[in-house]
Amino acid sequence: MNNFQSESSKTGNEFEELVKSAITSDGVVSIERDYYLDGIGCEVDFKVVYDDRTEYIECKGGASGGKKRPGASRTDNVKKAVANGAVIKAVYPDYYYVVYFSAPPKKGNYADQMLQTALSYGIIDEVRYLD
């Protein structure tokens, strides 16, 4: 019997490695993985300190195919990212919160509307896509 959550974890971990490769560049002072924000019950996949700012990064990605919808094409991935951002920004409004997705949402669907709202209200500072 297949453990579908195990498959999702595997492809999610692979996507985190892609993101880590993308954020490793000139100007990176340090990278911390699975960074827990004390006292608020949130963890981000990466805390990246650059020369000029610090980013708190969440990764939402995975494999596509069959009935799988990766990244922001899956509404619950977007909800999780937005919820994390809302909690983080409530306590740490100056933290720069970035979400990486492996796929964009369909234009105009619920996930797209949630992301646009989160961006316009500063819950998420930036959305980046990697496939």
Coordinates of N, CA and C in Angstrom, one line a residue:
M1 N 0.8 -1.2 0.0 CA 0.0 0.0 0.0 C 0.9 1.3 0.0
N2 N 0.6 2.2 -0.8 CA 1.3 3.4 -0.9 C 1.0 4.4 0.2
N3 N 2.0 5.0 0.7 CA 1.8 6.1 1.7 C 1.9 7.4 0.9
F4 N 0.7 8.0 0.6 CA 0.7 9.2 -0.2 C 1.4 10.4 0.5
Q5 N 1.3 10.4 1.8 CA 1.9 11.5 2.5 C 3.4 11.4 2.4
S6 N 3.9 10.2 2.4 CA 5.3 10.0 2.3 C 5.8 10.5 0.9
E7 N 5.1 10.2 -0.1 CA 5.4 10.7 -1.5 C 5.4 12.2 -1.5
S8 N 4.4 12.8 -0.9 CA 4.4 14.3 -0.8 C 5.6 14.9 0.0
S9 N 5.9 14.2 1.1 CA 7.1 14.7 1.8 C 8.4 14.6 1.0
K10 N 8.5 13.5 0.2 CA 9.7 13.3 -0.6 C 9.8 14.4 -1.6
T11 N 8.7 14.7 -2.4 CA 8.7 15.7 -3.4 C 8.9 17.1 -2.8
G12 N 8.3 17.3 -1.6 CA 8.4 18.6 -0.9 C 9.9 18.8 -0.5
N13 N 10.5 17.8 0.0 CA 11.9 17.9 0.3 C 12.8 18.2 -0.9
E14 N 12.5 17.5 -2.0 CA 13.2 17.8 -3.2 C 13.0 19.2 -3.7
F15 N 11.8 19.7 -3.5 CA 11.6 21.1 -3.9 C 12.4 22.1 -3.0
E16 N 12.4 21.8 -1.7 CA 13.2 22.6 -0.8 C 14.7 22.6 -1.2
E17 N 15.2 21.5 -1.7 CA 16.6 21.5 -2.2 C 16.8 22.4 -3.4
L18 N 15.8 22.5 -4.3 CA 15.8 23.4 -5.5 C 15.8 24.8 -5.0
V19 N 15.0 25.1 -4.0 CA 14.9 26.5 -3.5 C 16.2 26.8 -2.8
K20 N 16.8 25.9 -2.1 CA 18.1 26.2 -1.4 C 19.1 26.5 -2.5
S21 N 19.2 25.8 -3.6 CA 20.1 26.1 -4.7 C 19.9 27.5 -5.2
A22 N 18.6 27.9 -5.4 CA 18.2 29.2 -5.9 C 18.6 30.3 -5.0
I23 N 18.6 30.1 -3.7 CA 18.9 31.2 -2.8 C 20.3 31.3 -2.4
T24 N 21.1 30.3 -2.8 CA 22.5 30.3 -2.5 C 23.2 31.1 -3.6
S25 N 23.6 32.3 -3.2 CA 24.2 33.2 -4.2 C 25.1 34.2 -3.5
D26 N 25.7 35.1 -4.3 CA 26.5 36.1 -3.7 C 25.7 36.9 -2.7
G27 N 26.3 37.3 -1.7 CA 25.6 38.1 -0.7 C 24.9 37.4 0.4
V28 N 24.9 36.0 0.3 CA 24.4 35.2 1.4 C 25.4 35.1 2.5
V29 N 24.9 35.6 3.7 CA 25.8 35.5 4.9 C 25.5 34.2 5.6
S30 N 24.2 33.8 5.7 CA 23.9 32.5 6.4 C 22.6 32.0 5.9
I31 N 22.4 30.7 6.0 CA 21.1 30.0 5.7 C 20.8 29.0 6.9
E32 N 19.7 29.2 7.5 CA 19.2 28.2 8.5 C 18.0 27.5 8.0
R33 N 18.0 26.2 8.1 CA 16.9 25.4 7.6 C 15.9 25.1 8.8
D34 N 14.6 25.0 8.4 CA 13.6 24.6 9.4 C 13.7 25.6 10.6
Y35 N 13.6 26.9 10.4 CA 13.8 27.9 11.4 C 12.5 28.1 12.1
Y36 N 12.6 27.9 13.5 CA 11.4 28.0 14.3 C 11.4 29.5 14.9
L37 N 10.2 30.1 14.8 CA 10.1 31.5 15.3 C 9.5 31.3 16.7
D38 N 10.3 31.6 17.7 CA 10.0 31.4 19.1 C 8.7 32.0 19.5
G39 N 7.9 31.2 20.2 CA 6.7 31.7 20.8 C 5.4 31.9 20.0
I40 N 5.5 31.7 18.6 CA 4.3 31.9 17.8 C 3.8 30.7 17.1
G41 N 4.5 29.6 17.3 CA 4.1 28.3 16.7 C 4.3 28.2 15.2
C42 N 5.2 29.0 14.6 CA 5.5 28.9 13.2 C 6.9 28.5 12.9
E43 N 7.1 27.8 11.9 CA 8.4 27.4 11.4 C 8.4 27.8 9.9
V44 N 9.5 28.3 9.4 CA 9.7 28.5 8.0 C 10.8 27.5 7.5
D45 N 10.8 27.3 6.2 CA 11.8 26.3 5.7 C 13.2 26.9 5.7
F46 N 13.3 28.2 5.5 CA 14.6 28.8 5.5 C 14.6 30.2 6.1
K47 N 15.6 30.5 6.9 CA 15.9 31.9 7.2 C 17.2 32.2 6.5
V48 N 17.2 33.2 5.6 CA 18.4 33.5 4.8 C 18.8 34.9 5.2
V49 N 20.0 35.1 5.6 CA 20.6 36.4 5.9 C 21.4 36.8 4.7
Y50 N 21.1 37.9 4.1 CA 21.9 38.4 3.0 C 22.6 39.7 3.5
D51 N 23.5 40.2 2.7 CA 24.2 41.4 3.1 C 23.3 42.6 3.5
D52 N 22.1 42.7 2.8 CA 21.3 43.8 3.0 C 19.9 43.5 3.6
R53 N 19.5 42.3 3.8 CA 18.3 42.0 4.5 C 18.2 40.5 4.9
T54 N 17.2 40.2 5.7 CA 16.9 38.8 6.1 C 15.6 38.4 5.5
E55 N 15.5 37.2 4.9 CA 14.3 36.7 4.4 C 13.9 35.4 5.1
Y56 N 12.6 35.3 5.4 CA 12.0 34.1 6.0 C 11.2 33.4 4.9
I57 N 11.6 32.2 4.5 CA 11.2 31.6 3.3 C 10.4 30.3 3.6
E58 N 9.2 30.2 2.9 CA 8.4 29.0 3.0 C 8.4 28.4 1.6
C59 N 8.5 27.1 1.5 CA 8.5 26.4 0.2 C 7.3 25.5 0.1
K60 N 6.6 25.7 -1.0 CA 5.4 24.9 -1.3 C 5.5 24.4 -2.7
G61 N 5.9 23.1 -2.8 CA 6.1 22.6 -4.1 C 6.1 21.1 -4.1
G62 N 6.0 20.5 -5.3 CA 6.0 19.1 -5.4 C 5.8 18.6 -6.8
A63 N 5.7 17.3 -7.0 CA 5.6 16.8 -8.3 C 4.1 17.0 -8.9
S64 N 4.0 17.1 -10.2 CA 2.7 17.1 -10.8 C 2.4 15.8 -11.5
G65 N 1.3 15.7 -12.0 CA 0.9 14.5 -12.8 C -0.2 13.7 -12.0
G66 N -1.0 13.0 -12.8 CA -2.1 12.3 -12.2 C -3.1 13.3 -11.6
K67 N -3.5 13.1 -10.4 CA -4.4 14.0 -9.7 C -3.6 15.0 -8.9
K68 N -2.3 15.0 -8.9 CA -1.5 15.9 -8.1 C -1.5 17.3 -8.7
R69 N -1.6 18.3 -7.8 CA -1.6 19.7 -8.2 C -0.5 20.3 -7.3
P70 N 0.6 20.6 -7.9 CA 1.7 21.2 -7.1 C 1.6 22.7 -6.8
G71 N 2.4 23.1 -5.8 CA 2.6 24.5 -5.6 C 1.3 25.3 -5.3
A72 N 1.2 26.5 -6.0 CA 0.0 27.3 -5.8 C -1.2 26.9 -6.6
S73 N -1.1 25.8 -7.3 CA -2.3 25.3 -8.0 C -3.1 24.5 -7.0
R74 N -2.6 24.3 -5.9 CA -3.3 23.6 -4.8 C -3.7 24.6 -3.7
T75 N -5.0 24.9 -3.5 CA -5.5 25.9 -2.6 C -5.0 25.7 -1.2
D76 N -4.9 24.5 -0.7 CA -4.5 24.3 0.7 C -3.0 24.7 0.9
N77 N -2.2 24.5 -0.1 CA -0.8 25.0 0.0 C -0.8 26.5 0.2
V78 N -1.6 27.2 -0.6 CA -1.7 28.7 -0.5 C -2.2 29.1 0.9
K79 N -3.3 28.4 1.3 CA -3.8 28.7 2.7 C -2.8 28.6 3.8
K80 N -2.0 27.5 3.7 CA -0.9 27.3 4.7 C 0.1 28.4 4.7
A81 N 0.5 28.8 3.5 CA 1.5 29.8 3.3 C 1.0 31.2 3.8
V82 N -0.3 31.5 3.5 CA -0.9 32.7 3.9 C -1.1 32.7 5.5
A83 N -1.5 31.6 6.0 CA -1.7 31.5 7.5 C -0.4 31.7 8.2
N84 N 0.7 31.1 7.7 CA 2.0 31.3 8.3 C 2.4 32.8 8.3
G85 N 2.2 33.4 7.1 CA 2.5 34.8 6.9 C 1.7 35.7 7.8
A86 N 0.4 35.4 8.0 CA -0.4 36.2 8.9 C 0.1 36.2 10.3
V87 N 0.4 35.0 10.8 CA 0.9 34.8 12.2 C 2.2 35.5 12.3
I88 N 3.1 35.3 11.4 CA 4.5 35.9 11.4 C 4.3 37.4 11.4
K89 N 3.6 38.0 10.5 CA 3.5 39.4 10.4 C 2.7 40.1 11.6
A90 N 1.8 39.3 12.2 CA 1.2 39.9 13.4 C 2.2 40.1 14.5
V91 N 3.2 39.3 14.7 CA 4.2 39.5 15.7 C 5.4 40.2 15.3
Y92 N 5.8 39.9 14.0 CA 7.0 40.5 13.5 C 6.7 41.2 12.1
P93 N 6.0 42.3 12.2 CA 5.6 43.0 10.9 C 6.7 43.4 10.0
D94 N 7.9 43.5 10.5 CA 9.0 43.9 9.6 C 9.8 42.8 9.0
Y95 N 9.4 41.5 9.3 CA 10.1 40.4 8.7 C 9.7 40.3 7.3
Y96 N 10.6 40.0 6.4 CA 10.4 39.9 5.0 C 10.1 38.4 4.7
Y97 N 8.8 38.1 4.4 CA 8.3 36.8 4.2 C 8.1 36.5 2.8
V98 N 8.8 35.4 2.3 CA 8.8 35.0 0.9 C 8.3 33.6 0.8
V99 N 7.4 33.4 -0.2 CA 6.9 32.0 -0.5 C 7.4 31.6 -1.9
Y100 N 8.0 30.4 -1.9 CA 8.3 29.8 -3.2 C 7.3 28.7 -3.5
F101 N 6.8 28.7 -4.7 CA 5.8 27.7 -5.2 C 6.4 27.0 -6.4
S102 N 6.1 25.8 -6.6 CA 6.6 25.0 -7.8 C 5.7 25.3 -9.0
A103 N 4.5 25.8 -8.8 CA 3.6 26.1 -9.9 C 2.7 27.2 -9.5
P104 N 2.3 28.1 -10.5 CA 1.4 29.2 -10.1 C 0.0 28.7 -10.1
P105 N -0.9 29.5 -9.5 CA -2.3 29.2 -9.5 C -2.9 29.5 -10.9
K106 N -4.1 29.0 -11.1 CA -4.8 29.4 -12.3 C -5.3 30.9 -12.1
K107 N -5.1 31.7 -13.1 CA -5.5 33.1 -13.0 C -7.0 33.2 -12.6
G108 N -7.2 33.9 -11.5 CA -8.6 34.2 -11.1 C -9.2 33.2 -10.1
N109 N -8.5 32.0 -9.9 CA -9.2 31.1 -9.0 C -9.0 31.5 -7.6
Y110 N -9.5 30.7 -6.6 CA -9.4 31.1 -5.2 C -8.0 31.2 -4.7
A111 N -7.1 30.3 -5.1 CA -5.7 30.4 -4.7 C -5.1 31.7 -5.2
D112 N -5.3 32.0 -6.5 CA -4.8 33.3 -7.0 C -5.3 34.5 -6.3
Q113 N -6.6 34.5 -6.0 CA -7.2 35.6 -5.2 C -6.6 35.7 -3.8
M114 N -6.4 34.6 -3.2 CA -5.8 34.6 -1.8 C -4.4 35.2 -1.9
L115 N -3.6 34.7 -2.9 CA -2.3 35.3 -3.0 C -2.2 36.8 -3.3
Q116 N -3.1 37.2 -4.1 CA -3.1 38.6 -4.5 C -3.5 39.4 -3.2
T117 N -4.5 38.9 -2.5 CA -4.9 39.6 -1.2 C -3.8 39.6 -0.2
A118 N -3.1 38.5 0.0 CA -2.0 38.4 0.9 C -0.9 39.4 0.5
L119 N -0.6 39.5 -0.7 CA 0.5 40.4 -1.2 C 0.0 41.9 -1.0
S120 N -1.2 42.2 -1.3 CA -1.6 43.6 -1.3 C -1.7 44.0 0.2
Y121 N -2.0 43.1 1.1 CA -2.1 43.5 2.5 C -0.8 43.3 3.3
G122 N 0.3 42.9 2.6 CA 1.6 42.7 3.3 C 1.7 41.5 4.1
I123 N 0.9 40.5 3.9 CA 1.0 39.2 4.7 C 2.1 38.4 4.1
I124 N 2.2 38.5 2.8 CA 3.4 37.9 2.1 C 4.0 39.1 1.4
D125 N 5.4 39.1 1.5 CA 6.1 40.2 0.8 C 6.4 39.9 -0.6
E126 N 6.6 38.6 -0.9 CA 7.0 38.3 -2.3 C 6.7 36.8 -2.6
V127 N 6.2 36.5 -3.8 CA 6.0 35.1 -4.2 C 7.0 34.9 -5.4
R128 N 7.6 33.7 -5.3 CA 8.6 33.3 -6.4 C 8.2 31.9 -6.8
Y129 N 8.4 31.7 -8.1 CA 8.0 30.4 -8.7 C 9.3 29.7 -9.2
L130 N 9.4 28.4 -8.9 CA 10.5 27.6 -9.4 C 9.8 26.3 -9.9
D131 N 10.2 25.8 -11.1 CA 9.6 24.5 -11.5 C 10.7 23.4 -11.6

